[in-house]
Amino acid sequence: MSSSSPNATPSKAVAVNAAHLSAITSHIDNNAQKPGPLLPILHDIQNDIGYIPDAAISEISKRLNLSRAEVHGVVSFYHHFSTKPRGRHIIEVCCAESCQALGGRDLQKHAKDKLGLDWYQTSKDGEITLEPVYCLGNCACSPAVRVGKQILGRVDNDDFDELIEELTTVPVTLMEGR
Amino acid sequence: MSEYNKIYIPRDSSSLSMGAEKVAVAFQLALQSSNTNDTTIVRNGSRGLYWLEPMVEVDTPEGRVAYGPVKARDVESLVAQGMLEGKQDHPLCLGLTEEIPYLKKQQRLTFARAGVIDPVSLDDYLATDGYTGLKRAIELSPQAIVDEVKESGLRGRGGAAFPTGIKWQTVLGAQSAQKYIVCNADEGDSGTFADRLQMEADPFGLIEGMTIAGLAVGATQGYIYLREEYPHAHEILDEAIAIAEQNNYLGDNVLGSGNAFHLEVRLGAKAYICGEETALLESLEGKRGMVRPKPPIPALEGLFGQPTVVNNVLSLSTVAIILAKGADFYKDFGMGRSLGTMPFQLAGNLKYAGLVEMAFGITLRELLYDFGGGSFNGKPLRSVQAGGPLGTYMPESQWDVKMDYEEMAALGAVLGHGGIVAFDDSVDMAEQARFSMEFCVVESCGKCTPCRIGSTRGVEVIDKIRAGEDREDNIELLEELCETMVDGSLCAMGGMTPFPVQSALKYFSEDFS
Ligand SMILES: Cc1cc2nc3c(=O)[nH]c(=O)nc-3n(C[C@H](O)[C@H](O)[C@H](O)COP(=O)(O)O)c2cc1C
Ligand code: SF4
Ligand code: FES
């Protein structure tokens, strides 16, 4: 694919395994008939693979008849889409006003210190990626944190530490509302 | 006894965030071990009394009795002390749900079903007057539906407060083979959660409202543009849409009316600007969420260039109530040109945060103290941001304002989507002003220079002021910058970001020294 283009990164860096490639193709197939299919395709790929690999951008641009730059422009516009692999767990800490009013800034700082990560960074063991989020609609139970599909309310520093502990030891489904 | 054998445990995001799932699991185990086989657990939405969540209710002959906030470890003692037999001895007992003053004082129209029913039970929905609005709409001409909405005085609840009926009239009058109904469920404003609660507690209400909109303007396809940050709402909406399709409330021939209406949820991808209606349409089309210049207005050239109704979740859900109960019933609530009810969302540093649906005209102070109970941590309240991240910070001298669109505008304040975020006296208003600019840096679509570059400059200047560098000059510079952004921005992102900044400077100037 893009290895023939002059701007392609060395093939090692773009190497995507065969399973990913067939997943990408099927996500495109599943959505291509929809009007405005690009965001649904990107969501499905990221949900499945965890990020939007370079190969996906090439494949989408071919199939949807868009330039690579157009597809890349869309991917980069949205904070949700990542072009780099991310951690097994994505922890999102709310940075918006209601959470600020109840100690959210302290929690943001604590989260960064505790994990030794800045926003959008992933821990060395590949376990956790830390991301900011602007409101989770949980403002009546601020400060709020999200892990995957689970949203947590009234999170203080100790709760956050406990969350990190549990993330590596128990199934995520049991954590909501600790 | 057998009529009174239900326990209600909420499943909306906020209740879950406070541990509702664990409570449900604990009740399941308790029911199994006590052999109370005829008792079933209903997963309702939430009543929006969030400081009481997880709030568990049981049916009794007198009505539903509430307990809260319930932790999983309380379940054993609740059952032991006769909760399931309707005894009200447990210290967590709150008495009859409907008699809880916070709820009893409210005027719930749009949120009448929230927390009452199982959100994905069509039977529950039908048993609580659901789909009466659609059935009535099917009997009416498109123009008569639009007239009813106009007559109700309903104004868009997404923020701009444009009359819904007038928007619909434009789309009805447009000639096109394909028209669309787009629900704006991007709910990006911090301090707001009413759209989320509506979708998670009463999704059929939204589906019904969108179907009525389709009949009114002649649209056969609807999209709900839902923010990615709402995974629970996504699940519940998908479930409800599937049920509506199976039961002919959506599809090629809605209730045998001869009209088609199809509905699909599309997810956003974390971009505040995609709440702006034209950026939202771009996003739905699969593009970057860049704001489109108007004209053309979306009502004439919207999604894929076709005539499109774009309305907020609450506007559309409220239409179902208006059609069911009549425009006269609805406009009986409210004041001046702000008719009906507004779902206010109490957030931030308040003791009793939650959803308060009241007729327009209640004062901010009543919301903060009579409902909100003052601050969460007992410190004095100092500043309130109403209307989301682009709304002004209001000092105490403004808290007697009557909450209606015009009265708020007269103060230069914003009612918007009804979010109210309270801060105590530890707030640093210069830091809040900086955040407003920073948020604009992160979320600007980048089309206009004043918004894109101005916000970056704004952060820098505020940093200098906070560091005590050339204070007077830099404050003057900040004021000029704000004016440039207000005057030179295409949309309210750049045009209103200065509002919180200017209000912080004006009413809390001591924080900038
Ligand atoms: C920056 C910006 C963000 C907005 N975000 C939202 C939003 O999250 N939800 C919403 O309903 N309207 C939002 N709006 C308002 C929409 O542009 C539009 O007015 C609304 O969807 C129309 O529906 P309504 O008339 O029912 O309110 C936003 C506007 C701007 C300028
Ligand atoms: S004001 Fe900002 S967000 Fe709005 S169109 Fe201009 S650059 Fe985009
Ligand atoms: S502001 Fe944090 S959840 Fe809304």
XYZ file of C-alpha atoms and ligand atoms in Angstrom:
734
model
C 0.000 0.000 0.000
C 1.546 3.294 1.030
C 5.024 1.789 0.958
C 5.190 2.722 -2.700
C 4.621 6.401 -1.994
C 7.714 8.586 -1.609
C 6.587 9.911 1.765
C 5.969 6.572 3.338
C 7.611 5.868 6.646
C 9.874 2.814 6.642
C 7.805 -0.312 6.307
C 8.553 -1.444 9.844
C 6.773 1.546 11.337
C 3.647 1.096 9.267
C 3.543 -2.646 9.626
C 0.046 -3.651 10.614
C -0.679 -7.262 11.239
C -2.929 -9.185 8.913
C -5.699 -9.440 11.484
C -5.826 -5.678 11.808
C -5.886 -5.265 8.082
C -8.837 -7.568 7.639
C -10.597 -5.877 10.552
C -10.103 -2.512 8.879
C -11.502 -3.814 5.624
C -14.574 -5.255 7.270
C -15.282 -2.073 9.243
C -15.160 -0.144 5.993
C -17.436 -2.694 4.316
C -19.923 -2.542 7.166
C -20.333 1.212 6.937
C -19.562 2.139 3.347
C -23.231 2.130 2.326
C -24.223 4.689 4.953
C -24.492 8.334 4.028
C -21.497 10.093 5.605
C -19.700 6.874 6.560
C -16.347 8.255 7.672
C -16.933 8.800 11.391
C -18.724 5.466 11.892
C -15.797 3.731 10.169
C -13.224 5.511 12.314
C -15.149 4.709 15.499
C -15.399 1.038 14.623
C -11.706 0.805 13.815
C -10.638 2.582 16.982
C -13.012 0.532 19.152
C -11.600 -2.607 17.687
C -7.886 -1.892 17.321
C -7.513 0.875 19.870
C -6.311 3.532 17.451
C -6.337 4.539 13.788
C -3.304 2.960 12.145
C -1.722 4.583 9.136
C -2.810 1.643 7.017
C -6.424 2.430 7.895
C -6.077 5.935 6.563
C -4.743 4.615 3.267
C -7.405 1.964 3.011
C -10.245 4.369 3.818
C -9.006 6.958 1.358
C -8.938 4.363 -1.403
C -12.367 2.985 -0.625
C -14.155 6.296 -0.021
C -12.388 8.036 -2.850
C -10.862 10.687 -0.624
C -7.281 11.871 -0.479
C -5.121 10.631 2.374
C -4.838 14.240 3.488
C -8.609 14.554 3.725
C -8.969 11.445 5.848
C -6.029 12.437 7.980
C -7.505 15.903 8.377
C -10.678 14.416 9.795
C -8.833 12.032 12.113
C -6.687 14.844 13.489
C -9.604 17.252 13.941
C -11.314 15.154 16.601
C -9.761 14.762 20.041
C -11.188 11.267 20.307
C -9.233 9.697 17.479
C -5.666 8.620 18.068
C -3.113 7.723 15.427
C -0.904 6.057 18.015
C -1.553 2.869 19.961
C -2.953 3.619 23.415
C -3.114 1.823 26.730
C -5.341 -1.104 27.636
C -7.348 1.327 29.775
C -8.123 4.906 28.822
C -8.629 7.075 31.889
C -10.347 10.381 31.186
C -10.372 13.036 33.872
C -12.957 15.801 33.576
C -11.336 19.227 33.305
C -14.482 21.333 32.937
C -16.037 23.914 35.234
C -18.372 21.913 37.445
C -15.596 19.521 38.322
C -13.213 22.457 38.831
C -15.646 23.801 41.422
C -15.197 20.663 43.521
C -11.480 20.075 43.391
C -11.117 18.867 39.833
C -7.857 20.714 39.315
C -6.275 18.924 42.276
C -7.518 15.640 40.903
C -6.031 16.371 37.466
C -2.672 17.099 39.028
C -2.863 14.064 41.276
C -3.692 11.821 38.332
C -0.709 13.077 36.369
C 1.640 12.734 39.342
C 0.370 9.328 40.343
C 0.776 7.905 36.860
C 3.788 9.976 35.888
C 1.972 10.847 32.674
C 0.881 13.993 30.937
C -2.308 14.149 28.875
C -2.438 11.665 26.002
C 0.596 9.765 27.274
C 0.613 6.031 27.856
C 2.318 4.198 30.690
C 5.435 2.214 29.733
C 3.739 -1.099 30.452
C 1.006 -0.164 27.998
C -1.673 -0.375 30.688
C -2.981 3.156 30.984
C -3.446 6.207 28.781
C -4.418 9.446 30.500
C -6.702 11.868 28.676
C -8.541 15.076 29.516
C -12.265 15.327 28.847
C -14.505 18.371 28.896
C -17.586 17.265 30.789
C -19.010 13.793 31.159
C -22.529 14.979 31.951
C -21.879 13.854 35.508
C -21.651 17.397 36.847
C -24.084 16.732 39.689
C -21.557 14.213 41.019
C -18.314 16.113 40.336
C -15.420 15.507 40.074
C -15.881 12.869 37.413
C -13.625 10.320 35.751
C -14.297 7.869 32.944
C -12.683 4.516 32.272
C -13.967 2.927 29.087
C -17.721 2.710 29.445
C -17.699 3.304 33.191
C -18.171 6.747 34.674
C -17.207 7.488 38.244
C -18.481 10.319 40.428
C -17.260 12.251 43.487
C -13.739 10.985 42.837
C -11.095 12.137 45.337
C -7.376 11.384 45.253
C -7.739 8.198 47.288
C -10.497 6.950 45.027
C -8.234 7.596 42.082
C -5.400 5.580 43.633
C -7.797 2.755 44.373
C -9.010 2.875 40.789
C -5.482 2.439 39.492
C -4.962 -0.507 41.839
C -8.189 -2.167 40.800
C -7.663 -1.573 37.110
C -4.785 -3.960 37.114
C -6.395 -6.529 39.408
C -10.198 -6.744 38.977
C -12.602 -6.632 36.023
C -13.579 -3.069 35.110
C -17.295 -3.773 35.344
C -17.173 -3.943 39.124
C -15.564 -0.574 39.581
C -18.254 1.887 38.735
C -19.212 4.037 41.665
C -16.638 3.043 44.135
C -49.308 -7.932 47.681
C -48.444 -8.968 44.168
C -49.031 -5.533 42.659
C -46.461 -4.119 45.018
C -43.478 -6.228 44.232
C -41.108 -3.990 42.394
C -37.809 -2.448 43.441
C -36.528 0.415 41.308
C -32.761 0.866 40.987
C -31.589 3.594 38.598
C -29.353 2.946 35.623
C -28.524 6.436 34.405
C -24.849 7.442 34.156
C -24.743 9.482 37.340
C -26.478 6.869 39.480
C -24.117 4.271 38.086
C -21.207 6.602 38.839
C -22.290 6.554 42.480
C -22.521 2.762 42.656
C -26.009 1.791 41.445
C -24.716 -1.336 39.712
C -23.238 -2.714 42.906
C -26.458 -1.948 44.723
C -28.431 -3.820 42.071
C -26.155 -6.833 42.394
C -26.518 -6.761 46.180
C -30.323 -6.657 45.912
C -30.315 -9.531 43.470
C -28.346 -11.644 45.932
C -30.522 -10.554 48.848
C -33.704 -11.449 46.956
C -32.344 -14.868 46.045
C -31.305 -15.718 49.566
C -34.527 -14.482 51.146
C -36.615 -16.390 48.588
C -38.605 -13.298 47.697
C -39.157 -14.660 44.243
C -42.115 -12.509 43.320
C -40.125 -9.304 43.733
C -38.540 -7.976 40.575
C -35.897 -5.335 40.074
C -36.736 -2.570 37.606
C -33.845 -0.509 36.276
C -35.408 2.935 36.000
C -33.786 6.186 34.910
C -33.075 8.739 37.604
C -35.374 11.334 39.128
C -32.383 13.660 38.972
C -32.092 14.088 42.746
C -28.439 13.302 42.467
C -27.249 13.772 46.015
C -29.591 10.905 46.899
C -28.272 8.512 44.268
C -28.262 5.619 44.217
C -31.879 6.155 45.279
C -33.790 2.916 45.510
C -37.588 2.875 45.480
C -40.143 0.212 46.363
C -43.807 0.044 45.457
C -46.194 0.271 48.393
C -49.986 0.669 48.531
C -49.454 4.361 49.366
C -47.097 4.948 46.452
C -43.384 4.559 45.845
C -41.161 4.867 48.906
C -37.567 6.010 48.448
C -34.310 5.170 50.212
C -31.043 6.911 49.561
C -28.216 7.292 49.083
C -27.949 3.502 49.248
C -24.600 1.705 49.301
C -24.268 -1.994 48.556
C -23.420 -2.574 52.213
C -26.793 -1.083 53.272
C -28.832 -3.637 51.369
C -28.766 -6.324 54.054
C -30.085 -4.002 56.751
C -32.662 -2.472 54.403
C -34.118 -5.884 53.688
C -33.858 -6.949 57.338
C -35.737 -3.855 58.463
C -38.685 -4.584 56.213
C -38.073 -2.365 53.221
C -39.676 -4.932 50.942
C -42.799 -5.032 53.112
C -43.157 -1.280 52.867
C -41.875 -0.548 56.384
C -40.253 2.856 56.607
C -38.030 2.351 59.641
C -34.585 2.380 58.056
C -32.539 5.569 58.585
C -32.060 5.871 54.807
C -35.812 5.999 54.238
C -36.926 9.225 52.566
C -40.668 8.553 52.689
C -42.894 8.745 49.642
C -40.816 9.737 46.614
C -43.399 12.166 45.285
C -43.421 13.967 48.647
C -39.690 14.733 48.676
C -39.865 18.560 48.643
C -37.159 18.970 45.964
C -39.299 16.895 43.613
C -42.719 17.959 44.829
C -41.994 21.646 44.251
C -41.009 21.047 40.619
C -43.136 21.377 37.506
C -42.098 18.355 35.554
C -43.409 18.261 32.007
C -40.468 17.260 29.790
C -39.090 15.160 32.648
C -42.393 13.777 33.921
C -41.303 10.193 33.252
C -37.664 10.513 34.321
C -36.949 7.955 37.007
C -40.566 6.807 37.034
C -40.445 4.278 34.223
C -38.095 1.676 32.847
C -36.555 3.655 29.976
C -36.572 0.734 27.562
C -40.061 -0.525 28.353
C -42.499 0.486 25.635
C -45.329 -0.700 27.894
C -44.233 1.677 30.626
C -44.025 4.487 28.106
C -47.500 3.795 26.727
C -48.923 3.498 30.242
C -47.679 6.997 31.052
C -49.338 8.782 28.149
C -46.509 7.966 25.740
C -47.164 8.241 22.008
C -50.420 10.196 22.517
C -48.667 13.147 20.885
C -47.695 11.141 17.799
C -51.151 9.606 17.496
C -52.648 13.070 17.565
C -50.079 14.373 15.087
C -50.993 11.611 12.634
C -54.551 12.955 12.593
C -53.348 16.506 11.889
C -52.051 18.112 8.714
C -48.341 19.007 8.670
C -49.261 22.687 8.860
C -51.491 22.062 11.880
C -48.635 20.319 13.699
C -46.306 23.219 12.963
C -48.998 25.674 14.106
C -49.387 23.842 17.383
C -45.644 24.050 18.043
C -45.612 27.748 17.100
C -48.597 28.400 19.339
C -46.882 26.742 22.314
C -44.158 29.406 22.257
C -41.452 26.707 22.511
C -37.975 28.118 21.935
C -34.941 25.965 21.253
C -33.477 24.561 24.437
C -29.990 24.077 22.976
C -28.945 27.607 23.791
C -29.919 30.046 21.069
C -33.632 30.004 22.032
C -34.890 30.317 18.461
C -38.643 29.599 18.142
C -38.971 25.938 17.181
C -42.221 26.343 15.231
C -40.754 29.022 12.983
C -37.767 26.825 12.138
C -40.127 23.981 11.283
C -42.226 26.274 9.089
C -39.181 27.046 6.957
C -38.376 23.365 6.500
C -42.021 22.526 5.781
C -42.090 25.219 3.096
C -38.865 24.066 1.431
C -39.308 21.958 -1.696
C -37.174 18.846 -1.683
C -37.472 15.119 -2.158
C -35.338 14.468 0.917
C -35.452 16.329 4.241
C -33.838 15.455 7.542
C -34.480 15.744 11.269
C -31.233 16.045 13.200
C -31.215 15.908 16.953
C -28.381 17.820 18.560
C -27.333 15.537 21.404
C -23.813 16.897 21.629
C -24.478 18.499 25.036
C -20.995 19.951 25.277
C -21.738 22.635 27.862
C -20.097 21.907 31.164
C -22.558 21.909 34.024
C -25.320 20.459 31.892
C -26.723 16.963 31.913
C -30.425 17.320 31.094
C -30.078 15.919 27.565
C -28.235 12.937 28.943
C -30.855 12.325 31.609
C -33.672 12.663 29.100
C -32.072 10.135 26.746
C -31.204 7.712 29.535
C -34.467 8.021 31.451
C -37.048 8.538 28.697
C -35.589 7.768 25.255
C -39.001 7.127 23.690
C -39.890 10.735 24.484
C -37.113 11.903 22.173
C -37.927 9.297 19.540
C -41.581 10.373 19.594
C -40.659 14.044 19.305
C -38.396 13.378 16.326
C -41.072 11.288 14.622
C -43.573 14.133 15.070
C -41.001 16.536 13.598
C -40.640 14.187 10.618
C -44.402 14.171 10.035
C -44.570 17.940 10.425
C -41.971 18.870 7.830
C -42.059 15.796 5.595
C -38.745 14.228 6.609
C -38.273 10.479 6.527
C -34.825 10.178 8.055
C -33.598 11.315 11.440
C -30.173 11.287 13.036
C -29.311 11.682 16.685
C -25.829 13.199 16.828
C -24.716 11.961 20.235
C -21.485 12.889 21.937
C -19.049 10.038 22.369
C -18.740 10.892 26.056
C -22.200 9.377 26.716
C -21.769 5.591 26.388
C -24.783 4.737 28.551
C -27.094 7.039 26.602
C -25.839 5.391 23.414
C -26.748 1.933 24.639
C -30.189 2.965 25.842
C -31.033 4.895 22.666
C -30.013 1.992 20.437
C -32.142 -0.362 22.512
C -35.157 1.944 22.439
C -34.862 2.570 18.693
C -34.795 -1.184 18.032
C -37.924 -1.634 20.154
C -39.691 1.235 18.387
C -38.840 -0.347 15.015
C -40.133 -3.765 16.084
C -43.401 -2.213 17.168
C -43.965 -0.056 14.127
C -43.360 3.257 15.876
C -40.440 3.709 13.480
C -40.065 2.321 9.982
C -41.583 2.493 6.514
C -45.152 2.962 7.695
C -45.253 4.506 11.162
C -48.360 3.211 12.979
C -49.996 2.561 9.621
C -50.043 6.278 8.830
C -48.447 5.822 5.453
C -45.483 7.929 6.593
C -41.966 6.584 6.882
C -39.542 7.626 9.576
C -36.162 6.046 10.219
C -33.800 6.921 12.997
C -30.105 6.326 13.594
C -27.656 7.341 16.312
C -24.356 8.808 15.102
C -21.493 9.396 17.492
C -19.425 12.551 17.744
C -15.747 12.290 18.532
C -14.936 14.812 21.244
C -15.176 18.247 19.681
C -17.112 20.957 21.490
C -17.607 22.927 18.284
C -19.640 20.073 16.812
C -22.490 21.225 19.055
C -22.772 24.255 16.804
C -25.377 23.176 14.309
C -23.474 23.713 11.052
C -20.279 22.132 12.398
C -22.467 19.254 13.552
C -23.816 18.799 10.036
C -20.303 18.812 8.596
C -19.352 16.170 11.125
C -22.381 14.036 10.257
C -21.303 14.228 6.632
C -17.943 12.802 7.668
C -15.890 15.979 7.584
C -13.946 18.123 9.986
C -16.344 20.013 12.233
C -15.811 23.402 10.606
C -18.511 26.014 11.092
C -20.334 26.963 7.886
C -21.119 30.594 7.162
C -24.845 31.378 7.180
C -26.729 31.837 4.902
C -27.622 29.326 3.749
C -29.441 28.304 6.915
C -29.673 24.571 7.666
C -33.458 24.744 7.414
C -32.986 25.308 3.678
C -29.588 23.734 2.985
C -28.610 21.496 5.850
C -27.452 17.890 5.926
C -26.127 16.822 2.494
C -27.450 20.148 1.239
C -31.077 19.241 2.006
C -33.644 21.083 4.169
C -32.947 20.035 7.757
C -34.459 20.599 11.171
C -31.692 20.763 13.774
C -33.073 20.769 17.292
C -31.817 20.045 20.753
C -32.824 16.871 22.625
C -35.070 18.798 25.005
C -36.777 20.840 22.278
C -37.728 17.656 20.435
C -38.784 15.762 23.558
C -40.926 18.692 24.638
C -42.737 18.680 21.301
C -44.130 15.260 22.207
C -45.605 16.776 25.399
C -46.995 19.781 23.519
C -48.751 17.575 20.992
C -50.085 15.324 23.736
C -51.357 18.046 26.046
C -51.884 20.947 23.661
C -50.129 24.244 23.113
C -52.388 26.065 25.578
C -51.467 23.725 28.395
C -47.763 24.245 27.739
C -47.709 28.002 27.351
C -49.582 28.393 30.617
C -46.197 27.957 32.252
C -43.509 30.614 32.100
C -43.363 34.362 31.673
C -43.013 36.991 28.960
C -41.558 35.480 25.844
C -40.087 32.528 27.760
C -42.983 30.101 27.827
C -43.209 26.633 29.288
C -40.735 25.048 31.638
C -36.944 24.958 31.726
C -34.950 22.028 33.027
C -32.297 23.776 35.123
C -29.252 21.760 36.010
C -27.675 22.498 39.373
C -24.001 21.629 39.374
C -20.632 22.483 40.812
C -20.298 23.284 44.485
C -23.908 22.784 45.584
C -25.222 20.571 48.341
C -28.247 19.335 46.413
C -27.109 19.166 42.811
C -29.600 17.817 40.339
C -32.284 18.484 37.786
C -34.876 21.133 38.569
C -37.603 21.590 35.965
C -39.558 24.756 36.689
C -41.500 27.361 34.779
C -39.314 30.221 33.585
C -39.263 33.018 36.132
C -37.788 31.296 39.193
C -34.871 33.338 40.542
C -31.288 32.181 40.458
C -31.125 32.599 44.224
C -34.079 30.271 44.713
C -32.350 27.694 42.554
C -29.067 28.037 44.432
C -30.461 27.998 47.946
C -34.064 26.723 48.066
C -33.220 23.858 45.742
C -29.430 23.702 45.767
C -29.139 24.105 49.534
C -26.103 26.391 49.257
C -22.581 25.108 48.872
C -21.584 21.452 49.049
C -18.756 22.108 51.464
C -20.410 24.735 53.677
C -18.293 27.659 52.471
C -20.006 30.802 51.164
C -20.860 30.809 47.466
C -19.098 33.496 45.496
C -19.578 33.090 41.768
C -21.983 31.314 39.454
C -21.476 30.446 35.822
C -24.804 30.012 34.056
C -25.338 28.830 30.491
C -22.225 26.729 29.951
C -18.582 27.586 29.268
C -19.526 30.598 27.153
C -21.792 32.071 29.846
C -20.842 34.883 32.184
C -19.724 34.524 35.785
C -22.424 36.122 37.915
C -21.648 37.831 41.219
C -24.080 37.658 44.132
C -25.573 41.062 43.251
C -27.147 39.406 40.197
C -28.626 36.333 41.839
C -32.126 37.770 42.181
C -32.538 37.716 38.420
C -35.593 35.879 37.180
C -34.447 33.009 35.028
C -35.916 33.831 31.636
C -34.152 34.469 28.340
C -34.771 38.227 28.247
C -34.102 38.986 31.916
C -30.795 37.154 31.743
C -29.861 38.879 28.491
C -30.618 42.240 30.092
C -27.805 41.500 32.552
C -25.528 40.413 29.747
C -25.854 36.903 31.156
C -26.749 33.683 29.370
C -29.498 31.191 30.153
C -28.441 28.879 27.347
C -29.071 25.225 28.015
C -29.894 25.884 31.673
C -26.688 24.742 33.351
C -25.756 26.439 36.614
C -22.306 25.922 38.088
C -21.678 27.346 41.556
C -18.267 28.153 43.020
C -17.383 28.844 46.649
C -15.154 31.660 47.888
C -11.948 29.732 47.250
C -12.394 30.218 43.498
C -9.687 32.187 41.694
C -11.581 34.083 39.025
C -8.440 34.951 37.062
C -7.768 31.230 36.821
C -11.344 30.684 35.621
C -10.908 33.422 33.006
C -7.717 31.754 31.838
C -9.541 28.462 31.514
C -12.198 30.042 29.289
C -9.512 31.203 26.875
C -7.676 27.889 27.099
C -10.871 25.985 26.324
C -11.289 28.135 23.216
C -7.717 27.329 22.160
C -8.453 23.620 22.459
C -11.911 23.664 20.885
C -11.838 26.397 18.213
C -12.520 25.046 14.737
C -9.781 27.334 13.505
C -11.656 29.159 10.795
C -11.417 32.719 12.189
C -8.239 34.403 13.317
C -9.714 36.263 16.312
C -10.972 32.989 17.755
C -7.975 30.819 16.917
C -5.144 33.244 17.618
C -7.000 35.584 19.961
C -7.669 32.852 22.473
C -4.008 31.826 22.523
C -3.021 35.442 23.066
C -5.698 35.643 25.760
C -4.109 32.828 27.736
C -0.701 34.515 27.494
C -1.986 37.896 28.582
C -3.880 36.464 31.543
C -0.734 34.596 32.556
C 1.143 37.899 32.547
C -1.556 39.598 34.596
C -1.513 36.783 37.117
C 2.263 37.061 37.302
C 1.897 40.769 38.052
C 3.553 41.879 34.822
C 2.466 45.352 33.608
C -0.910 44.784 35.143
C -2.745 47.900 33.920
C -1.483 47.620 30.350
C -2.159 43.938 30.112
C -5.685 44.263 31.448
C -6.330 46.885 28.807
C -4.865 44.553 26.206
C -7.083 41.724 27.417
C -10.145 43.941 27.151
C -9.249 44.897 23.592
C -8.614 41.285 22.718
C -12.043 40.346 24.046
C -13.678 43.020 21.916
C -11.857 41.807 18.815
C -13.026 38.258 19.453
C -16.629 39.337 20.020
C -16.665 41.438 16.843
C -14.604 39.268 14.529
C -15.806 35.707 15.116
C -18.091 33.744 12.848
C -19.819 31.815 15.628
C -20.480 31.999 19.349
C -17.389 29.960 20.231
C -15.083 32.881 19.522
C -17.876 35.415 19.908
C -18.846 34.441 23.438
C -15.635 33.063 24.941
C -14.946 36.648 26.070
C -18.185 36.705 28.132
C -16.869 34.734 31.111
C -13.548 36.582 30.832
C -15.085 40.060 30.742
C -17.465 39.260 33.588
C -14.609 37.946 35.706
C -12.692 41.170 35.048
C -15.698 43.347 35.758
C -17.170 41.733 38.856
C -14.154 40.010 40.382
C -11.371 42.461 39.506
C -9.681 41.876 42.872
C -8.649 38.428 41.622
C -6.567 40.006 38.871
C -4.243 41.937 41.137
C -20.006 26.635 20.137
C -21.425 26.171 20.158
C -21.756 24.982 20.784
C -23.073 24.531 20.810
N -23.349 23.360 21.440
C -24.622 22.892 21.444
C -24.922 21.650 22.061
O -24.043 20.977 22.606
N -26.206 21.219 22.043
C -27.207 21.952 21.446
O -28.344 21.518 21.445
N -26.947 23.127 20.866
C -25.683 23.616 20.838
N -25.416 24.800 20.211
C -26.539 25.509 19.550
C -26.779 24.987 18.130
O -25.942 25.678 17.240
C -28.221 25.194 17.667
O -28.625 26.472 17.967
C -29.208 24.222 18.292
O -28.811 22.922 18.076
C -30.578 24.405 17.705
O -31.526 23.611 18.391
P -32.644 24.260 19.313
O -33.271 25.370 18.499
O -33.605 23.167 19.583
O -31.973 24.776 20.504
C -24.095 25.290 20.196
C -23.769 26.493 19.576
C -22.446 26.933 19.554
C -22.136 28.220 18.879
S -15.515 31.640 16.043
Fe -14.004 30.010 16.390
S -15.190 28.138 16.435
Fe -16.519 29.707 15.522
S -16.182 29.543 13.321
Fe -14.698 31.017 14.031
S -12.831 29.815 14.498
Fe -14.535 28.377 14.315
S -18.022 19.390 34.307
Fe -17.123 17.506 34.880
S -18.734 16.106 34.445
Fe -19.567 17.986 33.742
